[in-house]
Coordinates of C-alpha atoms and ligand atoms in Angstrom, one line a residue:
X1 CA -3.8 22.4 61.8
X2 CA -1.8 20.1 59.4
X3 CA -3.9 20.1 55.9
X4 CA -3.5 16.3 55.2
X5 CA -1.9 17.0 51.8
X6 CA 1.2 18.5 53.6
X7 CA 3.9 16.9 55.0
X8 CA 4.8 20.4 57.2
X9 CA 2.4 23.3 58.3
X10 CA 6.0 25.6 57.3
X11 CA 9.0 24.4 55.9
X12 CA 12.0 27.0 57.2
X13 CA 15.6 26.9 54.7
X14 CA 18.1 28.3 56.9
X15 CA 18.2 27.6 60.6
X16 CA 20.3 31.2 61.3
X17 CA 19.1 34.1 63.1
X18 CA 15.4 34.9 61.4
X19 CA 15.1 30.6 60.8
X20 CA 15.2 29.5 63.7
X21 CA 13.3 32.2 65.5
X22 CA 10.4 31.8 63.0
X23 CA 10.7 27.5 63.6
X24 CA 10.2 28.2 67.3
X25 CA 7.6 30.8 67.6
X26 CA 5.7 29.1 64.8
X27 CA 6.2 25.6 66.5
X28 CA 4.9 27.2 70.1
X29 CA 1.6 27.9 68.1
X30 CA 1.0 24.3 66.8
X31 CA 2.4 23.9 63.7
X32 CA 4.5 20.9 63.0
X33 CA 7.6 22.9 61.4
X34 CA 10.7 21.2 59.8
X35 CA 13.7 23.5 59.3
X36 CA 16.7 22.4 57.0
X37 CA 20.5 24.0 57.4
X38 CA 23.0 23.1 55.1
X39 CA 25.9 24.5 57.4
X40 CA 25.5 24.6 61.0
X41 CA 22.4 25.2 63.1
X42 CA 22.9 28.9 64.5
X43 CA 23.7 30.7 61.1
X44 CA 26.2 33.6 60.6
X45 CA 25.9 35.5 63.5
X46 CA 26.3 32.8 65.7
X47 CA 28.8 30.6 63.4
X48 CA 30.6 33.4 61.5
X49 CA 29.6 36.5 62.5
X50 CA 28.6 38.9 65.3
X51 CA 29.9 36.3 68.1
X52 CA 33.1 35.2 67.0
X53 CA 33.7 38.7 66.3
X54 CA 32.9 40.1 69.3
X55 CA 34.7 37.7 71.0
X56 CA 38.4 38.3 68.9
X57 CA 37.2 42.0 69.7
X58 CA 37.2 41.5 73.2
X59 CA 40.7 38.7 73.0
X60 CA 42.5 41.5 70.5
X61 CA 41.3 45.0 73.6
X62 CA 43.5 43.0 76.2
X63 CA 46.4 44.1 74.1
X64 CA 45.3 48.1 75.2
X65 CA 44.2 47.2 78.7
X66 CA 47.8 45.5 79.3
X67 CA 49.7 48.6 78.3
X68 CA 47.2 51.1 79.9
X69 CA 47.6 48.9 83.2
X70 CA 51.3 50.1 84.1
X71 CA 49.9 53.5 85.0
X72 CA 47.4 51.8 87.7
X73 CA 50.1 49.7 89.5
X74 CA 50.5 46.2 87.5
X75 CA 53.4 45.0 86.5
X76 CA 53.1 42.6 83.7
X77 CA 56.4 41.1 82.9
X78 CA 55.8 39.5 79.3
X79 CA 53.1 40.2 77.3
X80 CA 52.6 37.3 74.9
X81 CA 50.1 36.5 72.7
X82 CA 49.0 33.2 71.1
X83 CA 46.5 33.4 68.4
X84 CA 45.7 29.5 68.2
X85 CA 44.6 29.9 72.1
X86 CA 42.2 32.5 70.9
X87 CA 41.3 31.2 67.7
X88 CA 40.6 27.4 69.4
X89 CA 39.0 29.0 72.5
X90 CA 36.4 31.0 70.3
X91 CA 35.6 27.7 68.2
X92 CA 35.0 26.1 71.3
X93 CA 32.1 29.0 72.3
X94 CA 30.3 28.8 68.8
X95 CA 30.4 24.7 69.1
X96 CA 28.4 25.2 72.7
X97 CA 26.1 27.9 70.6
X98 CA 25.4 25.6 68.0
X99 CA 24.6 22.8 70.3
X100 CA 22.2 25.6 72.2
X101 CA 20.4 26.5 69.1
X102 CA 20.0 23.4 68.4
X103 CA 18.5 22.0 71.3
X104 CA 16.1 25.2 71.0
X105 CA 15.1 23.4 67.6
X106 CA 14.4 20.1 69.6
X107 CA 13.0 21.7 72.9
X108 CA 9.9 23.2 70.2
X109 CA 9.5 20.2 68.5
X110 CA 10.9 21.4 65.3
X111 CA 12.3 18.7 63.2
X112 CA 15.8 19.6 61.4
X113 CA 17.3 18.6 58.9
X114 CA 20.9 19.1 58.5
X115 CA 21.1 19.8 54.8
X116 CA 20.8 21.8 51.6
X117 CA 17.0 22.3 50.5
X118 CA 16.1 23.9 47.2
X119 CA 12.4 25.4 46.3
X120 CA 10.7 22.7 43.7
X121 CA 7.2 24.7 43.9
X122 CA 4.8 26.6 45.7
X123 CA 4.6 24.0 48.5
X124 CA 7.7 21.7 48.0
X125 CA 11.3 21.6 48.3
X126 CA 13.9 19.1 47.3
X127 CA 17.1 18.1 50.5
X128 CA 20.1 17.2 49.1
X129 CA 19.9 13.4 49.7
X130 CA 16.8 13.9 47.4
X131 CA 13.9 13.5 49.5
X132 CA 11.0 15.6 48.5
X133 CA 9.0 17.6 51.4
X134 CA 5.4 19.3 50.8
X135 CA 4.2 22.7 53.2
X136 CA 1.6 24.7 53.2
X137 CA 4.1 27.5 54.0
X138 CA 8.0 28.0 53.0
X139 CA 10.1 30.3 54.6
X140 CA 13.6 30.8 53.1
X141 CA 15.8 32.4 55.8
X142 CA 19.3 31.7 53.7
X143 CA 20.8 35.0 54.5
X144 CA 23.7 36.3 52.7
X145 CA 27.3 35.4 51.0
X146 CA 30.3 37.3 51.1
X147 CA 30.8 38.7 47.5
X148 CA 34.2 38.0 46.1
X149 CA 35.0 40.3 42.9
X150 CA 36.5 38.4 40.0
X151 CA 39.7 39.6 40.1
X152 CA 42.9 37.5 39.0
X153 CA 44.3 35.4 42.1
X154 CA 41.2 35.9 44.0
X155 CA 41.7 32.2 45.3
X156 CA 44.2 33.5 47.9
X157 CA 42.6 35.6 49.6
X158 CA 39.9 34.9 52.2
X159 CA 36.4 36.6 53.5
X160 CA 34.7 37.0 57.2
X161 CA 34.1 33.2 56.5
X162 CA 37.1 32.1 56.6
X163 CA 39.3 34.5 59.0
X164 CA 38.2 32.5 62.2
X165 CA 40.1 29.7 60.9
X166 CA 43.8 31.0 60.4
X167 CA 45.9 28.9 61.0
X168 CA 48.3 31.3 62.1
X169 CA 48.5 35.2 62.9
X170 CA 48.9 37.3 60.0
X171 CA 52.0 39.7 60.3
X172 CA 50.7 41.7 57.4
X173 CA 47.1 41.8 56.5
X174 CA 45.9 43.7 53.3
X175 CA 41.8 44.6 54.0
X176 CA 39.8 45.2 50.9
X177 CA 36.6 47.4 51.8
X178 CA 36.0 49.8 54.0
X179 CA 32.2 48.8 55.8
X180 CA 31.9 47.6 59.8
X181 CA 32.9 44.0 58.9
X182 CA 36.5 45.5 57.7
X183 CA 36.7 48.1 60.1
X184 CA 36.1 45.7 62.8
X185 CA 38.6 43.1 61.9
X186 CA 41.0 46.1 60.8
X187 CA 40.9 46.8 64.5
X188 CA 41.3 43.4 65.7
X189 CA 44.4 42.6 63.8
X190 CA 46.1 46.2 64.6
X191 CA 45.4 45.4 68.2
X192 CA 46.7 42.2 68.0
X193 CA 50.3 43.5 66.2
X194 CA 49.7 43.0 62.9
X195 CA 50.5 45.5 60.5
X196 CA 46.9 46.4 58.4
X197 CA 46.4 48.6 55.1
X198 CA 43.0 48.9 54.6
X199 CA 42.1 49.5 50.8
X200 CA 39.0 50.9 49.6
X201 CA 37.5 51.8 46.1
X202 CA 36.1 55.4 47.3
X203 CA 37.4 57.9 50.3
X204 CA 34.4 57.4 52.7
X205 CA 34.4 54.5 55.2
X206 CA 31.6 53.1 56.6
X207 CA 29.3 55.1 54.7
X208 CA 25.5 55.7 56.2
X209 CA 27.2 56.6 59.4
X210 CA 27.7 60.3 60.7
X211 CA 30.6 62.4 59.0
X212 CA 32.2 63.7 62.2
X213 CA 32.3 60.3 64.0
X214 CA 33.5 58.5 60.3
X215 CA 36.3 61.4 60.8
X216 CA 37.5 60.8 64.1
X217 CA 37.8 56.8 63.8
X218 CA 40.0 57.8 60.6
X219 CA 41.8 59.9 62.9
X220 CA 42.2 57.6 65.5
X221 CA 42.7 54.5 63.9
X222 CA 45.8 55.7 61.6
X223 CA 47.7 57.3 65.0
X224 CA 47.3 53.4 65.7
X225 CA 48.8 52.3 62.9
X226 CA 46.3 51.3 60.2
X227 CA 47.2 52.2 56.6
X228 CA 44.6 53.4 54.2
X229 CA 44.5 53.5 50.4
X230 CA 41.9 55.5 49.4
X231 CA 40.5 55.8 45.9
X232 CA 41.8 52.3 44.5
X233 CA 40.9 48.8 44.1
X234 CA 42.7 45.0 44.4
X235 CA 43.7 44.1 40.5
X236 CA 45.4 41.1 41.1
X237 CA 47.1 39.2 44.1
X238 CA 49.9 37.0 43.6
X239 CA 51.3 34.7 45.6
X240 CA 55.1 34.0 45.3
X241 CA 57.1 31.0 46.1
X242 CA 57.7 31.9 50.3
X243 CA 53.8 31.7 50.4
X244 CA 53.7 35.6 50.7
X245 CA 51.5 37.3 48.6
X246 CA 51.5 40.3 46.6
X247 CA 48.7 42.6 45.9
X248 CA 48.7 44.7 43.0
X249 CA 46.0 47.7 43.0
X250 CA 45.0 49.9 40.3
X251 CA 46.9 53.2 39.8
X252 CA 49.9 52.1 42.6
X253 CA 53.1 51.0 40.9
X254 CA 54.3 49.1 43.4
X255 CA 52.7 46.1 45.0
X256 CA 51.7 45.8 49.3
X257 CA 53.6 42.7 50.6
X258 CA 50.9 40.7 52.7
X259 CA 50.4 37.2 54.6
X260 CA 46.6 37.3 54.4
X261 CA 44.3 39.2 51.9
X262 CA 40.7 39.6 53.7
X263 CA 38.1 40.5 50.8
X264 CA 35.3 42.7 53.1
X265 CA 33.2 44.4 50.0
X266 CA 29.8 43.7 50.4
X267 CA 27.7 40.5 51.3
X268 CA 24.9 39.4 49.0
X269 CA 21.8 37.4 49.5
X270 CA 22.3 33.9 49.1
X271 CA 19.7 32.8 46.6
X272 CA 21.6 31.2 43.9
X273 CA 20.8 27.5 43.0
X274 CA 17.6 27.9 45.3
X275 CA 15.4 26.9 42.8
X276 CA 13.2 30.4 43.5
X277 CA 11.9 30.2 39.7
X278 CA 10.1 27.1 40.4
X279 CA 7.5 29.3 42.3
X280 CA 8.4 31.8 40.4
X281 CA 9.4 34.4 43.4
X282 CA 10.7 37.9 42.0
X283 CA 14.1 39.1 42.9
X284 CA 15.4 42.6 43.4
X285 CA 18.8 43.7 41.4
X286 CA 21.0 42.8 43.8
X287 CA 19.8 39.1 43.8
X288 CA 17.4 40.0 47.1
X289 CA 13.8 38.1 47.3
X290 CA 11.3 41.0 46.7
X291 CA 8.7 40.8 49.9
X292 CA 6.1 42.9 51.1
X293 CA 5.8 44.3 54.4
X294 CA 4.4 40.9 55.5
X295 CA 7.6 39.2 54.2
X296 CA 5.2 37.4 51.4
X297 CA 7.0 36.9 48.1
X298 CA 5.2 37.3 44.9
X299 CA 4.5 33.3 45.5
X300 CA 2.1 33.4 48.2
X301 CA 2.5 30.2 50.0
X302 CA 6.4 31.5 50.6
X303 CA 7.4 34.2 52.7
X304 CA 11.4 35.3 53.3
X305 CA 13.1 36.9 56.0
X306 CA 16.3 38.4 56.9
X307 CA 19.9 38.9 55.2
X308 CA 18.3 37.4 52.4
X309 CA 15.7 40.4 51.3
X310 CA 18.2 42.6 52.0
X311 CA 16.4 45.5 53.9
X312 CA 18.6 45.6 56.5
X313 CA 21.3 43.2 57.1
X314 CA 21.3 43.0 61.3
X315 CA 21.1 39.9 63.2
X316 CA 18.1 41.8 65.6
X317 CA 16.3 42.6 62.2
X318 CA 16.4 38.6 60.7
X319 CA 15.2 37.7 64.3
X320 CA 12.0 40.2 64.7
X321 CA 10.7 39.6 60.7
X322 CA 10.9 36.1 61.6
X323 CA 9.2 36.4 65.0
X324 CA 6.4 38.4 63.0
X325 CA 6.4 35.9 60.4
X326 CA 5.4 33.1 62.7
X327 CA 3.1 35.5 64.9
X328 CA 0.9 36.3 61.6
X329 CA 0.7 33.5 59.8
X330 CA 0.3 30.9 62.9
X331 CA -0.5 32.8 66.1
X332 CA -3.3 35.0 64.5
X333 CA -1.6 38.2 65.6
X334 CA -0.5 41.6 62.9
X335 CA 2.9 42.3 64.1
X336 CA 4.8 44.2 62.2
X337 CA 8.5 45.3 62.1
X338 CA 9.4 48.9 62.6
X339 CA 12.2 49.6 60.7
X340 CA 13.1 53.4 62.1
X341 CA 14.8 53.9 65.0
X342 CA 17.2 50.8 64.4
X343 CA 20.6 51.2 66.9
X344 CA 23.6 49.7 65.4
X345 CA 27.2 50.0 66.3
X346 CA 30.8 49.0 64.4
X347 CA 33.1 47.4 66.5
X348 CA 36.2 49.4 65.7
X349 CA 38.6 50.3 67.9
X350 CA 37.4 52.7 69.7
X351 CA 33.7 51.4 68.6
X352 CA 30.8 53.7 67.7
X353 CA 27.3 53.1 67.5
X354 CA 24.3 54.9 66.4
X355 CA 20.7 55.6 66.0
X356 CA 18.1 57.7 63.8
X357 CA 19.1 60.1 61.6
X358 CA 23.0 61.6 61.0
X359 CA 23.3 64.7 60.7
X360 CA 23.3 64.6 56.5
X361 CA 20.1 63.2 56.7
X362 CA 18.5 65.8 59.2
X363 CA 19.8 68.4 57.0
X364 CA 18.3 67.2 53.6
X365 CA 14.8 66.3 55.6
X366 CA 14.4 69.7 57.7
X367 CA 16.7 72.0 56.5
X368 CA 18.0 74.4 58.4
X369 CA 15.2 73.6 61.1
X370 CA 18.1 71.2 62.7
X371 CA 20.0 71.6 66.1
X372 CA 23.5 69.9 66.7
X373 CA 24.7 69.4 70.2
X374 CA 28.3 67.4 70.4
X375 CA 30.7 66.7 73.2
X376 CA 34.3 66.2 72.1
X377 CA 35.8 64.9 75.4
X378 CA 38.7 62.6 76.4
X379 CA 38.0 60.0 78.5
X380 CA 38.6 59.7 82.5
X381 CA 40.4 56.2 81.3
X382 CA 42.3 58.0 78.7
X383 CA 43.8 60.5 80.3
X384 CA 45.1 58.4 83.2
X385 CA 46.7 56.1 80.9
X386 CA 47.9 59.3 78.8
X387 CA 46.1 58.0 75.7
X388 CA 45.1 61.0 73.5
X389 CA 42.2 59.6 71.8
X390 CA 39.0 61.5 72.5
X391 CA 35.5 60.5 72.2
X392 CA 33.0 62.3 70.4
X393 CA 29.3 62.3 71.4
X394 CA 26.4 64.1 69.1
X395 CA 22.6 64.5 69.3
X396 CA 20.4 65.5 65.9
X397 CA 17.8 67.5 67.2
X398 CA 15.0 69.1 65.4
X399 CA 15.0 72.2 66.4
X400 CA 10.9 72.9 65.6
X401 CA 9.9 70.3 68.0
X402 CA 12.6 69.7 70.1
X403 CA 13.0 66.0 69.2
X404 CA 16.1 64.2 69.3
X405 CA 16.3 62.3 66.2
X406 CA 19.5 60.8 66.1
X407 CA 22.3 60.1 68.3
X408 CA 26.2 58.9 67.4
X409 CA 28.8 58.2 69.2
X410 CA 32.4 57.2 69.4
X411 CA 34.7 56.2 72.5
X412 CA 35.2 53.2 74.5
X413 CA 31.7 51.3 74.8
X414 CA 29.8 53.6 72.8
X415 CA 27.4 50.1 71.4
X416 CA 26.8 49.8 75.7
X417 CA 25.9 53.4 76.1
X418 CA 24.0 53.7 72.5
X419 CA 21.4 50.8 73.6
X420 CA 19.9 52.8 76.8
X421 CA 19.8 56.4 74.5
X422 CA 18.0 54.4 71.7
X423 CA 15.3 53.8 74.0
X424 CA 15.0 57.7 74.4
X425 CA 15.1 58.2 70.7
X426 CA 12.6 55.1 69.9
X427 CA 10.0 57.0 72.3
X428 CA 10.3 60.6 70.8
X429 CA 12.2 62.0 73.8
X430 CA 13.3 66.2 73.7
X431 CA 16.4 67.3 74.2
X432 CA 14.9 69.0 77.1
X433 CA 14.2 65.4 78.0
X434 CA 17.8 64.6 78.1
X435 CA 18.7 68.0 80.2
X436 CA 16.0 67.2 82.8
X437 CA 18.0 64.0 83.4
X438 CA 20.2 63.8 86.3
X439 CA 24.1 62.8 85.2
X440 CA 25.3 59.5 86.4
X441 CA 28.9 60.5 87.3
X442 CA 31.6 59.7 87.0
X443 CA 30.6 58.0 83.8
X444 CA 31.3 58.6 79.6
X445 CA 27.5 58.4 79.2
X446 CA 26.8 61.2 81.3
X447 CA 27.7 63.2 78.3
X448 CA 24.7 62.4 76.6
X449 CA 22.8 64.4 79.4
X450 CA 25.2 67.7 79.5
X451 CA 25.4 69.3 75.9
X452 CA 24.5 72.1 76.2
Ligands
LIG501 C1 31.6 39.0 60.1 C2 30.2 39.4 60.4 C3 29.9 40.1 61.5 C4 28.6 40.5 61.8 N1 28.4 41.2 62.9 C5 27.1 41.6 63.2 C6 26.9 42.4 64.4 O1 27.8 42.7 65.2 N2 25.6 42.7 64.7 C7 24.5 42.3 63.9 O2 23.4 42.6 64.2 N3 24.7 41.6 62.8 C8 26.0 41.3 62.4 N4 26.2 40.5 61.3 C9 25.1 40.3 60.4 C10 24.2 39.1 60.9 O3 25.1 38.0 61.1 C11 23.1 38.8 59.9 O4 22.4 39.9 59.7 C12 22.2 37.7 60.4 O5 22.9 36.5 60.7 C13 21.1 37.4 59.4 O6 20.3 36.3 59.8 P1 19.5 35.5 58.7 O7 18.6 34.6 59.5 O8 19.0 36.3 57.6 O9 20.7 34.6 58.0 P2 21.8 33.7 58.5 O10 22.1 33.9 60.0 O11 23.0 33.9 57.6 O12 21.3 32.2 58.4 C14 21.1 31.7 57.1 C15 21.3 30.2 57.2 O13 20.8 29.5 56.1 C16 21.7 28.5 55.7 N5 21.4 28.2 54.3 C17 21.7 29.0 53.2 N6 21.2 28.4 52.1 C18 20.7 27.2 52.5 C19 20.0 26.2 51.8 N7 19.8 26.3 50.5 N8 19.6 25.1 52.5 C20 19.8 25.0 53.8 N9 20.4 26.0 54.5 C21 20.8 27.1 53.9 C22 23.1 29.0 56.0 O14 24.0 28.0 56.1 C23 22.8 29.8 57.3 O15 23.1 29.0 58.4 C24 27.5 40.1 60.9 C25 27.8 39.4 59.8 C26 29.1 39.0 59.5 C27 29.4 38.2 58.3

């Protein structure tokens, strides 16, 4: 397959989630791929992202399951917590991942290279340590960069990148931004007993999500503690002489005390220094590589895929453009990515998740033509451990056709519960669909099947 003139059939930059998918699947067709990662072989979601995350979600939920468990029978006598323990133990996981995804690169055949590459032309890209690599095809799979604004004493403060690595538990934690990555780690640090003030430029968190589930995290998530400050921005952090640091914010005369500062405002893609004007590829305004709906740039020997194009920023997104990738351009095959029907879920605490449309959205596409069903309930688990919280389930429905069109829901495992009813919405399902299905009780997700 190789053309003589090429050192590589496809040259991959960025062995992450939509990299080394695209190295593998390419690789099982033939093609002698080479992949170059300048960090570690696994990418965010693996290194810095969705795992480690989920895993201080699941080492900060003991804090809720040890109180709840006096009112079944234990007795535990001293609840301690070390956050080195946790902090080490999760390092530990995303060392065996990266050795995993590495071996996945060796298993295919797919030579690596663990350094930076930059774009030198259509078919070529420069590695660090300056050797020069001809392909037929490039694929840049860098992903994206947490953004940090320019504002005076930004140098203390940290991003997602870094918060894995503290060295030690924050007793005060000041969270700039108001999407799923600061909600999440706002709900890891309040579980863990740290005090949080989340501080966001505009009054609507995690915006794209449904209004009545974006209300009840509010709810629920200030009777736990977490501070908001709504309608203002960091200006300046300071930090004084005990190593504290003080955050002054626009329009609030008196500064928050904090021991870490975690800057969550937005991640963008990572194509600085990557040479893309050498072959000259267009970018978008926010610094994304413009593709089509075969993830060709406007070069077409080099295709892009993932965080990086910014269409939407999901670790099962990166992986399925860069599985289509390899199927069309080496296995012969048009698959395409379907971007409707895509679940997601925040890791809050409680979590929600959610697919299709919010109710907003239903409104502005079909008017009135939209039915709501919702079920406001407390949990079984709740109740026994007198917690208060209640969950709130919701199905869009179009009332014409009968069609549920979105689903949301908050409440403990909501992302686990979401999955299965994404299925339901993927295939077109009616709400009469949903009522012709028998409950599975006792359960939370039986809820889903008796709105009524
Ligand atoms: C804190 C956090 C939590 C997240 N949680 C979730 C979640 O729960 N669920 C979910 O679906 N998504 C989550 N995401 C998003 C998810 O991680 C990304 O969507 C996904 O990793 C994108 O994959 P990618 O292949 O585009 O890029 P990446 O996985 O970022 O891979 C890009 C790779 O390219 C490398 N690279 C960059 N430039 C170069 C260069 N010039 N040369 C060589 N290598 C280079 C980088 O080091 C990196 O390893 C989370 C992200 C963060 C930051």
């Amino acid at each position: 397959m190789t053309e003589p003139a090429y050192d590589y059939d496809l040259f991959v930059i960025g062995a992450g989630s939509g990299g080394v998918r695209a190295s593998r699947i390419a690789a099982g067709y033939g093609a002698r791929v080479a992949v170059a990662e300048e960090y570690r072989v696994g990418g965010t979601c693996v290194i810095r992202g969705c795992v480690p995350k989920k895993l201080l979600v699941y080492g900060s939920h003991f804090a809720e399951e040890l109180q709840d468990a006096a009112n079944y029978g234990w007795t535990v006598e001293k609840m301690t917590f070390d956050w080195p323990t946790l902090r080490d133990a999760v390092a530990k996981d995303v060392d065996r991942l990266n050795a995993a995804y590495t071996n996945t690169l060796n298993s295919n055949k797919v030579e690596h290279f663990l350094e930076r590459a930059t774009i030198t032309g259509p078919n070529s890209v420069k590695l660090a340590s300056g050797r020069e690599i001809s392909a037929r095809y490039i694929l840049v799979a860098v992903g994206a960069w947490p953004v940090m604004p320019p504002f005076e004493g930004a140098e203390h403060c940290i991003t997602s990148n870094e918060v894995f690595s503290l060295e030690k538990l924050p007793r005060r934690v000041v969270i700039a931004g108001a999407g799923y990555i600061a909600l999440e780690f706002a709900g890891i640090f309040n579980a863990l007993g740290s005090h949080v003030t989340v501080v966001n430029r505009s009054e609507t968190i995690l915006r794209g999500y449904d209004a009545a589930l974006r209300d009840r995290l509010l709810q629920i998530t200030m009777a736990r503690g977490i501070e908001y400050k709504f309608n203002c921005g960091i200006e300046r952090v300071e930090r004084l002489e005990d190593g504290c640091l003080n955050v002054h914010m626009k329009g609030q005369p008196d500064p928050l005390g904090a021991d870490a500062v975690l800057v969550a405002t937005g991640r963008r893609p990572k194509t600085d220094g990557l040479g893309l004007e050498n072959a000259g590829i267009e970018l978008g305004e926010h610094g994304e590589i413009r593709v089509d709906d075969t993830a060709q740039t406007s070069c077409p020997s080099i295709f892009a895929v993932g965080d990086v194009t910014n269409r939407v920023q999901l670790t099962p997104i990166a992986i399925r453009e860069g599985h289509a990738f390899a199927d069309r351009v080496f296995g012969g095959k048009d698959t395409r990515v379907a971007y409707d029907c895509i679940p997601s879920a925040v890791f809050s605490q409680p979590p929600l998740a959610s697919v299709g449309l919010t109710e907003a959205q239903a409104r502005e596409m079909l008017g009135s033509n939209v039915k709501v069903f919702t079920s406001d309930f407390r949990p079984m688990k709740n109740i026994f451990a007198h917690r208060h919280e209640r969950g709130l389930y919701k199905l869009v429905v179009d009332a014409q056709t009968d069609k549920v069109l979105g689903v949301h829901l908050i409440g403990p495992e909501a992302p686990e519960v979401l999955q299965a009813a994404a299925i339901a919405v993927k295939a077109g399902l009616t709400k009469a669909d949903f009522d012709a299905t028998v409950a599975l009780h006792p359960s939370m997700a039986e809820e889903l099947v008796l709105m009524r």
